[in-house]
Structures are given as C-alpha cells and as structure tokens.
GROMACS .gro file of N, CA and C in nm:
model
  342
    1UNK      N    1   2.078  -1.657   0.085
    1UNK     CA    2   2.034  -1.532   0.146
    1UNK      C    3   1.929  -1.463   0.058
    2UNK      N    4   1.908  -1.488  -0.070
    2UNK     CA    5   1.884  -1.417  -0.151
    2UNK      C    6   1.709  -1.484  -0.154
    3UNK      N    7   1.692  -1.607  -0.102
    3UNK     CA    8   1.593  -1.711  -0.141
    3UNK      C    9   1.493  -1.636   0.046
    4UNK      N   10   1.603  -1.623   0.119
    4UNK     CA   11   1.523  -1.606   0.239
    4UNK      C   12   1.482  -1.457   0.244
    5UNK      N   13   1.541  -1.350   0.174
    5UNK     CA   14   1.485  -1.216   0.135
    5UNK      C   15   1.345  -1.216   0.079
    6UNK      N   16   1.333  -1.307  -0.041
    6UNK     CA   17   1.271  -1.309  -0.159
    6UNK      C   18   1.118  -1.374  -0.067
    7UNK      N   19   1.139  -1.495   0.011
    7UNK     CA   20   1.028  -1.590   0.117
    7UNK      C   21   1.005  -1.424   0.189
    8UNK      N   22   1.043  -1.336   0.292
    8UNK     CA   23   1.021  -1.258   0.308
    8UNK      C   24   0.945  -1.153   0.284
    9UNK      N   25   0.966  -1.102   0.158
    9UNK     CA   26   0.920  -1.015   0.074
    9UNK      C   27   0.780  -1.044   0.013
   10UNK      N   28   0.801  -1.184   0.021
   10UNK     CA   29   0.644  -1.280  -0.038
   10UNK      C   30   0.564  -1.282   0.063
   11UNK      N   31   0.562  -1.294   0.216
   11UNK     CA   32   0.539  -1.353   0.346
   11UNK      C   33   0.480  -1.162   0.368
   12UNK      N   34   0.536  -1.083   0.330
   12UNK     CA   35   0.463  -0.937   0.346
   12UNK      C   36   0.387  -0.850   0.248
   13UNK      N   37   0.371  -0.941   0.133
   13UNK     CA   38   0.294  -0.908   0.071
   13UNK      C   39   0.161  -0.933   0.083
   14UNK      N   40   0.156  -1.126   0.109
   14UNK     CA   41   0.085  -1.177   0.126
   14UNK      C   42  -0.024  -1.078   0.256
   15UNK      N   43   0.073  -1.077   0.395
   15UNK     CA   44  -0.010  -1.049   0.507
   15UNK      C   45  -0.048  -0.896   0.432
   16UNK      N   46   0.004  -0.788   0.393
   16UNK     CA   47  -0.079  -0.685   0.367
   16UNK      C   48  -0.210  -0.693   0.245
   17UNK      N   49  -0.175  -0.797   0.181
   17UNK     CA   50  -0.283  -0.806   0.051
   17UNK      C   51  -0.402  -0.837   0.167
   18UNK      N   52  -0.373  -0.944   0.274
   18UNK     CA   53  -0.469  -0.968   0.303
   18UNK      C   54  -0.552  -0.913   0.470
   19UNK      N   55  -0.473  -0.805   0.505
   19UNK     CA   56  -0.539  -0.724   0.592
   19UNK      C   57  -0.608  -0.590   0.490
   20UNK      N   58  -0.522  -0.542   0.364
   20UNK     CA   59  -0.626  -0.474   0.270
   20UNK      C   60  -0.790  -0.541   0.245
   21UNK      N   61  -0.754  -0.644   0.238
   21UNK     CA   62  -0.909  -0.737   0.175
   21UNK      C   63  -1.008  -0.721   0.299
   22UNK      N   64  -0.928  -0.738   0.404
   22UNK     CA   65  -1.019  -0.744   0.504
   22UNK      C   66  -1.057  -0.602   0.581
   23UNK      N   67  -0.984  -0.499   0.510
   23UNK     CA   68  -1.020  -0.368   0.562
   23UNK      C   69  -0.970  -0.335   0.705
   24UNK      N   70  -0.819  -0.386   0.742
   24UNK     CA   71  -0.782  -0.388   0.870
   24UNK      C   72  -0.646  -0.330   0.840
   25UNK      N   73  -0.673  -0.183   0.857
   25UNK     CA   74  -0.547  -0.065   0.779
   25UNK      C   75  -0.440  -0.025   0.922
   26UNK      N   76  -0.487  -0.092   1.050
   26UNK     CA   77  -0.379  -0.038   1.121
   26UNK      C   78  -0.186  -0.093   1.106
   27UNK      N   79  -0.135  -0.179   1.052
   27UNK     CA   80  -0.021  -0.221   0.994
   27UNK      C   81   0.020  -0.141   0.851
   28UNK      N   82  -0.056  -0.066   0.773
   28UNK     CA   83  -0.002  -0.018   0.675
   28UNK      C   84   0.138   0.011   0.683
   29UNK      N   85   0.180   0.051   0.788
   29UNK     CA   86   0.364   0.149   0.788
   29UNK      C   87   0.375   0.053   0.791
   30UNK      N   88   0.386  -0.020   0.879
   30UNK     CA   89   0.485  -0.127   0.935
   30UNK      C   90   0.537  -0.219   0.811
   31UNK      N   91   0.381  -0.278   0.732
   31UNK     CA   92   0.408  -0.396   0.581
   31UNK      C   93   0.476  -0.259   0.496
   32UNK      N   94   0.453  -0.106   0.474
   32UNK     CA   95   0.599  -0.037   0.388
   32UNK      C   96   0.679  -0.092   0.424
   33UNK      N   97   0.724  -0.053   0.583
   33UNK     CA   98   0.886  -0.051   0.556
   33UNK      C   99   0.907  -0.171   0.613
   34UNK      N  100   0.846  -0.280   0.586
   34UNK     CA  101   0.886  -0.422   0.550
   34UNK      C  102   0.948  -0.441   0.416
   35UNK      N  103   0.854  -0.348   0.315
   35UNK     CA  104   0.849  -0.384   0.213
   35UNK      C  105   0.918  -0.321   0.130
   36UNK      N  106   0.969  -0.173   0.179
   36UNK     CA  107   1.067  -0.132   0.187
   36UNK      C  108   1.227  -0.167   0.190
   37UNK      N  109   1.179  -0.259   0.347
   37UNK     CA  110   1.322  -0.300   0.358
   37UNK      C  111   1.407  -0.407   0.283
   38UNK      N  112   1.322  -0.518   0.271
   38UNK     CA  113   1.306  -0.647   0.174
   38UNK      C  114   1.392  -0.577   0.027
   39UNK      N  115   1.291  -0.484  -0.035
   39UNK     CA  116   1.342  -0.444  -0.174
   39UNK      C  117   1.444  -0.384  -0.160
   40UNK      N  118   1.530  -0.344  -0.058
   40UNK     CA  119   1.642  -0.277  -0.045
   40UNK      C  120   1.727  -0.381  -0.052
   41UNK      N  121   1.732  -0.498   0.033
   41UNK     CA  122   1.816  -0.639   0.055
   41UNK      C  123   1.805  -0.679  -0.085
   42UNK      N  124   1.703  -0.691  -0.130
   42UNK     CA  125   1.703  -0.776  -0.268
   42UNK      C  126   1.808  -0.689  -0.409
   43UNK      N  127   1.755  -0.592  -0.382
   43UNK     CA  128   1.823  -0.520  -0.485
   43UNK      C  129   1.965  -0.537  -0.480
   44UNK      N  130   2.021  -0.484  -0.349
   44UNK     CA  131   2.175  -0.509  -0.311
   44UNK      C  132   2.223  -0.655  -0.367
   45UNK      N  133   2.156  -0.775  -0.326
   45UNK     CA  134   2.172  -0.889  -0.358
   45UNK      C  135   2.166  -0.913  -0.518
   46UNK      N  136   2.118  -0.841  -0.592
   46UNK     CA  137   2.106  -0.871  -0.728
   46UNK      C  138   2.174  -0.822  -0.776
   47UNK      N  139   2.217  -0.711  -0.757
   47UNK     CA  140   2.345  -0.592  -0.847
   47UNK      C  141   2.487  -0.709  -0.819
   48UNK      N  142   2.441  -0.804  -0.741
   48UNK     CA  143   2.608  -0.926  -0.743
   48UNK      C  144   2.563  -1.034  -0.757
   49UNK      N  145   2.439  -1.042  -0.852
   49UNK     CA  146   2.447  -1.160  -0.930
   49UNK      C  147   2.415  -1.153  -1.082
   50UNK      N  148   2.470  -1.242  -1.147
   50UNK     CA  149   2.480  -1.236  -1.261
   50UNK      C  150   2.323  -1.334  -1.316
   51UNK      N  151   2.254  -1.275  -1.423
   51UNK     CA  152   2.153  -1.309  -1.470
   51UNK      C  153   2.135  -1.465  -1.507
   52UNK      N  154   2.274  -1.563  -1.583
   52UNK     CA  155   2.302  -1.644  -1.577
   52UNK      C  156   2.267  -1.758  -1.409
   53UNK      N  157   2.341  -1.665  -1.344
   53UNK     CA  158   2.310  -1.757  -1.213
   53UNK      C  159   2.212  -1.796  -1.161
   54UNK      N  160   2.083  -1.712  -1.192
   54UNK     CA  161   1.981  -1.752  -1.075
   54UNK      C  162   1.919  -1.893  -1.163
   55UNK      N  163   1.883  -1.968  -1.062
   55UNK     CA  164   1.831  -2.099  -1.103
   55UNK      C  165   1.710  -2.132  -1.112
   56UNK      N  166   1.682  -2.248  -1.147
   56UNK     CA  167   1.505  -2.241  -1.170
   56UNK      C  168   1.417  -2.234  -1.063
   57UNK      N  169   1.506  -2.266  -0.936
   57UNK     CA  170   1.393  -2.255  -0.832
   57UNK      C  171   1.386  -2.040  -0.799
   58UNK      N  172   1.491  -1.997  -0.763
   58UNK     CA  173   1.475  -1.846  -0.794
   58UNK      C  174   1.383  -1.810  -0.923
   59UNK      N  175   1.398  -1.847  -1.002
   59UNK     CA  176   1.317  -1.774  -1.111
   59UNK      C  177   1.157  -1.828  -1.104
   60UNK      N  178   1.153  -1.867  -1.044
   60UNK     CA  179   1.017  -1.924  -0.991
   60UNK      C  180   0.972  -1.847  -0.912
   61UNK      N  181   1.049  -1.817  -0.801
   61UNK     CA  182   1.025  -1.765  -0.672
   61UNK      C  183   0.982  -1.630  -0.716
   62UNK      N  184   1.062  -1.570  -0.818
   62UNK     CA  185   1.069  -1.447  -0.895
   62UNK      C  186   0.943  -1.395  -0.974
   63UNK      N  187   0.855  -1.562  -1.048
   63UNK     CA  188   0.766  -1.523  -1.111
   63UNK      C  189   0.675  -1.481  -0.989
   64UNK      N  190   0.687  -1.565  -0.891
   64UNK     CA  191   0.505  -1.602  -0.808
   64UNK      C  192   0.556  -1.454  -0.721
   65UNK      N  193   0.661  -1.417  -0.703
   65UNK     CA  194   0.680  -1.301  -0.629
   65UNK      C  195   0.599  -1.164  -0.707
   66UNK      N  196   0.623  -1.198  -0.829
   66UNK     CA  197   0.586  -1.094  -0.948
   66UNK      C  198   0.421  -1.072  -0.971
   67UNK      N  199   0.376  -1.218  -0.939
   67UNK     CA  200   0.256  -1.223  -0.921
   67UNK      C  201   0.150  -1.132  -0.774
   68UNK      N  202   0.220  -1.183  -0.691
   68UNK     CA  203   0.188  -1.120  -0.572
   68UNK      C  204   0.225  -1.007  -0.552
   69UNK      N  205   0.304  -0.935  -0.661
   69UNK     CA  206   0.348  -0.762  -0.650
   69UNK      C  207   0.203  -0.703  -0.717
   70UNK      N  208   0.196  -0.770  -0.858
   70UNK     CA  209   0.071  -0.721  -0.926
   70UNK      C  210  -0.035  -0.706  -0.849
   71UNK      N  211  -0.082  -0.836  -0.746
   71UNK     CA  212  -0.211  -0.839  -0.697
   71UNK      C  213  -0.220  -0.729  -0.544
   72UNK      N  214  -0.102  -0.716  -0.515
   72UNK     CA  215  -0.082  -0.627  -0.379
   72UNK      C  216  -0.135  -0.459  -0.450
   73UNK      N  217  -0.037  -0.423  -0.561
   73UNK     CA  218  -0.054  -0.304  -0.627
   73UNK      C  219  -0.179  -0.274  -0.667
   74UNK      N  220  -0.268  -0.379  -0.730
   74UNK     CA  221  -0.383  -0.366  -0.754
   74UNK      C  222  -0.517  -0.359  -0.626
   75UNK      N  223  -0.471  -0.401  -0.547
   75UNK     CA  224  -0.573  -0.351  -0.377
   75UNK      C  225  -0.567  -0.300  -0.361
   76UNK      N  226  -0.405  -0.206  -0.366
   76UNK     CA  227  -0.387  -0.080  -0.318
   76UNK      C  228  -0.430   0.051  -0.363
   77UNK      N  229  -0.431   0.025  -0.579
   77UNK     CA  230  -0.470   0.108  -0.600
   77UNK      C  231  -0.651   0.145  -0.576
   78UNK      N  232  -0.696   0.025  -0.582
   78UNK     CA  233  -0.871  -0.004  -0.499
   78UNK      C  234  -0.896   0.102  -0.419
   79UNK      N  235  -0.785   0.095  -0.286
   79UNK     CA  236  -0.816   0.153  -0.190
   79UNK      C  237  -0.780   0.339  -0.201
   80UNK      N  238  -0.640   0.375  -0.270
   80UNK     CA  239  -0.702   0.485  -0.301
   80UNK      C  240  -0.764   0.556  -0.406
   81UNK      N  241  -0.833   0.486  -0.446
   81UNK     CA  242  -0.925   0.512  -0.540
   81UNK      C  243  -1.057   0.543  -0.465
   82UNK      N  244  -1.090   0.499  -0.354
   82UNK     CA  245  -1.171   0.486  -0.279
   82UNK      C  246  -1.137   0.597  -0.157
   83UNK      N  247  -1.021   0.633  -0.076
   83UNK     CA  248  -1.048   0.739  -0.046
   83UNK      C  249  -1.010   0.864  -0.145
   84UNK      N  250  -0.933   0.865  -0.256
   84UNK     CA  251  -1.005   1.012  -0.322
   84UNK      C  252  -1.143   1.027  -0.369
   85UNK      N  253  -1.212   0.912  -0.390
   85UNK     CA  254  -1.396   0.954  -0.384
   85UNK      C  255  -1.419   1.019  -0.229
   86UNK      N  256  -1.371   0.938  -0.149
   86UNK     CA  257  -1.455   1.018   0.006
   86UNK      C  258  -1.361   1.079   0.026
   87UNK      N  259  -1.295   1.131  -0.035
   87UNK     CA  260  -1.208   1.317   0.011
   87UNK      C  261  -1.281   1.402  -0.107
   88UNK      N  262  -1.346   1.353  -0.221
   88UNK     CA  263  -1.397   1.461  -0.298
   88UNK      C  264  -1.506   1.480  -0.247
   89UNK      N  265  -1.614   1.324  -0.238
   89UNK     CA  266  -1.721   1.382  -0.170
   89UNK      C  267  -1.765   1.528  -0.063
   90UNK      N  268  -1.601   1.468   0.029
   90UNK     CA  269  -1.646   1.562   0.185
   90UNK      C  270  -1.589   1.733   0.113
   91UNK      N  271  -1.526   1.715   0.041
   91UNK     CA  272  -1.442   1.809   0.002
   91UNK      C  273  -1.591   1.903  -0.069
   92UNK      N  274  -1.688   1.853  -0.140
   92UNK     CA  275  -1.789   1.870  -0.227
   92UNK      C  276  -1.877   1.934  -0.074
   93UNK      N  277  -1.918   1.851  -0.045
   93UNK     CA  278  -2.012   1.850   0.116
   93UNK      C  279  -1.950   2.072   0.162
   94UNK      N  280  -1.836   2.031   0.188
   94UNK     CA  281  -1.767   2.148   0.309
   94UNK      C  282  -1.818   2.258   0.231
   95UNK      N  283  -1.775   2.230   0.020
   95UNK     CA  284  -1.784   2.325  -0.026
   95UNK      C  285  -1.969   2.385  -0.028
   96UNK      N  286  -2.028   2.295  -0.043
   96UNK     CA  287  -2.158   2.363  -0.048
   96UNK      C  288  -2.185   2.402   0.114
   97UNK      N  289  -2.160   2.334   0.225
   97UNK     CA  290  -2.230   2.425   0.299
   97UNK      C  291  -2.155   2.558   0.299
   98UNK      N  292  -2.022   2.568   0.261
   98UNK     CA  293  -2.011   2.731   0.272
   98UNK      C  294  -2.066   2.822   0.175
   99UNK      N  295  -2.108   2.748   0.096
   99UNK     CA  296  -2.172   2.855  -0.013
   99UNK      C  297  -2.280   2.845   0.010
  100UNK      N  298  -2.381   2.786   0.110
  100UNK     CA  299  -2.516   2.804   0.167
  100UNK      C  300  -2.512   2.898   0.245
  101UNK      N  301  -2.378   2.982   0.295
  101UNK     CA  302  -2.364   3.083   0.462
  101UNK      C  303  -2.420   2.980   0.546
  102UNK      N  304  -2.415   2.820   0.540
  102UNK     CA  305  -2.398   2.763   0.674
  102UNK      C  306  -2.343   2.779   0.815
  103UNK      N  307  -2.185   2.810   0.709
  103UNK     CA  308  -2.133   2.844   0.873
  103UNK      C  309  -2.080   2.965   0.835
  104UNK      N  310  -2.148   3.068   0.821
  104UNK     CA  311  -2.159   3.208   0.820
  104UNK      C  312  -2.111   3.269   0.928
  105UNK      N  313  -2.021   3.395   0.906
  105UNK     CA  314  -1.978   3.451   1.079
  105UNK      C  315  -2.092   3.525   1.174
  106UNK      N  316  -2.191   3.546   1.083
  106UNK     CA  317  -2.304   3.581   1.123
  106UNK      C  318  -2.403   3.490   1.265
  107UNK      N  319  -2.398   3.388   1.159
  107UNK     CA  320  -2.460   3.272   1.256
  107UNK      C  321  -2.323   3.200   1.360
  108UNK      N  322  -2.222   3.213   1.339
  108UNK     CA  323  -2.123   3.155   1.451
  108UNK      C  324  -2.180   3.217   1.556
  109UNK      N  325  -2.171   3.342   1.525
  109UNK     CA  326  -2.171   3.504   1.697
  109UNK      C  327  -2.304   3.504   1.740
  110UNK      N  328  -2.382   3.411   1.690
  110UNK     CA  329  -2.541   3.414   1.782
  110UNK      C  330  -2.652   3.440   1.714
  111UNK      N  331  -2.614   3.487   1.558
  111UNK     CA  332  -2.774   3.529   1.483
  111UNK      C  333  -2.748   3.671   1.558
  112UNK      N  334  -2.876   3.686   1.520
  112UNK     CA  335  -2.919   3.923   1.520
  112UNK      C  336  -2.974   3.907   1.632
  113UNK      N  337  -2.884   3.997   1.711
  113UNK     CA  338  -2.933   4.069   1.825
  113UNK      C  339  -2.871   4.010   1.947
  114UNK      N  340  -2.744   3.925   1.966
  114UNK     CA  341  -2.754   3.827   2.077
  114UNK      C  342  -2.625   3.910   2.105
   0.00000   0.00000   0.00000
C-alpha cells in the first residue's frame, strides 16, 4: 500500500512539474490536493513502519520521490517569483497613475464645466 501511495505521489508530481513547464495553470488545486492527499496516506503509513523495514526498492522509490519533490518546489518557486514581479509591477503602474491625478475625481465627473 505504501509502494502504490508513494507511485502516486510521484505520478502527481510529475503531471504538475510538467503542466508548470508548459504554463498550463488550470489543474493547480486539483495536483494540491492530490498532493495533499498522497502526503497525508504516506505519512499515516510511515508513523507504522519501522525505519529498519523499508527495503531497497522503497528507499529508492524514496530517493527519486525526493528528487521530484526538489524539482516540483523549485518551478513552483519560479513561478511565484514571477507573479510577485507582475503584482509589483501593476502595483507600481496603479501607484503612479494616481499620483499623476489620472484618475482624479475631477476628471471621473466630466472635467470643468460639464
């Protein structure tokens, strides 16, 4: 049970590493609380096994899993790294046009005289 959690957990990393790469963000929730759910099963499953037990094919599974945590975490942090630049930018943008009286209440109501 513990081997088909673990294939799981690998099998949703994989697909979100690689809809991140490809810039195709509509599944984000869904690969969480995949990924979510997975680390919940696994954990439960490990608190009843003893460190001794797992075997070389688990501890394998364990490294390349470990691997594919690193490389998932590292896209992810890519990506928001990338929108807090375009939330500061726009954030920068909003702030200067209000300090131009862009959108002044003046100019909302029609300019002088209307």
């Amino acid at each position: 049970m513990l081997m088909k959690s673990l294939e799981r957990l690998e099998e949703t990393l994989d697909l979100e590493t690689a809809a991140l790469l490809s810039r195709d963000l509509k599944n984000l929730e869904e690969f969480n609380r995949r990924k979510s759910q997975s680390l919940l099963e696994i954990s439960r499953m490990v608190k009843n096994v003893e460190a001794v037990s797992v075997d070389g094919i688990a501890a394998k599974k364990f490294e390349r899993l470990k691997v594919k945590l690193e490389r998932n975490q590292e896209i992810l942090e890519r990506h928001m790294r990338a929108v807090q630049e375009i939330s500061t930018i726009i954030s920068g943008a909003i702030q200067a046009a209000e300090s131009d009286s862009t959108y002044s209440a003046h100019v909302a109501h029609g300019g002088y005289g209307a």
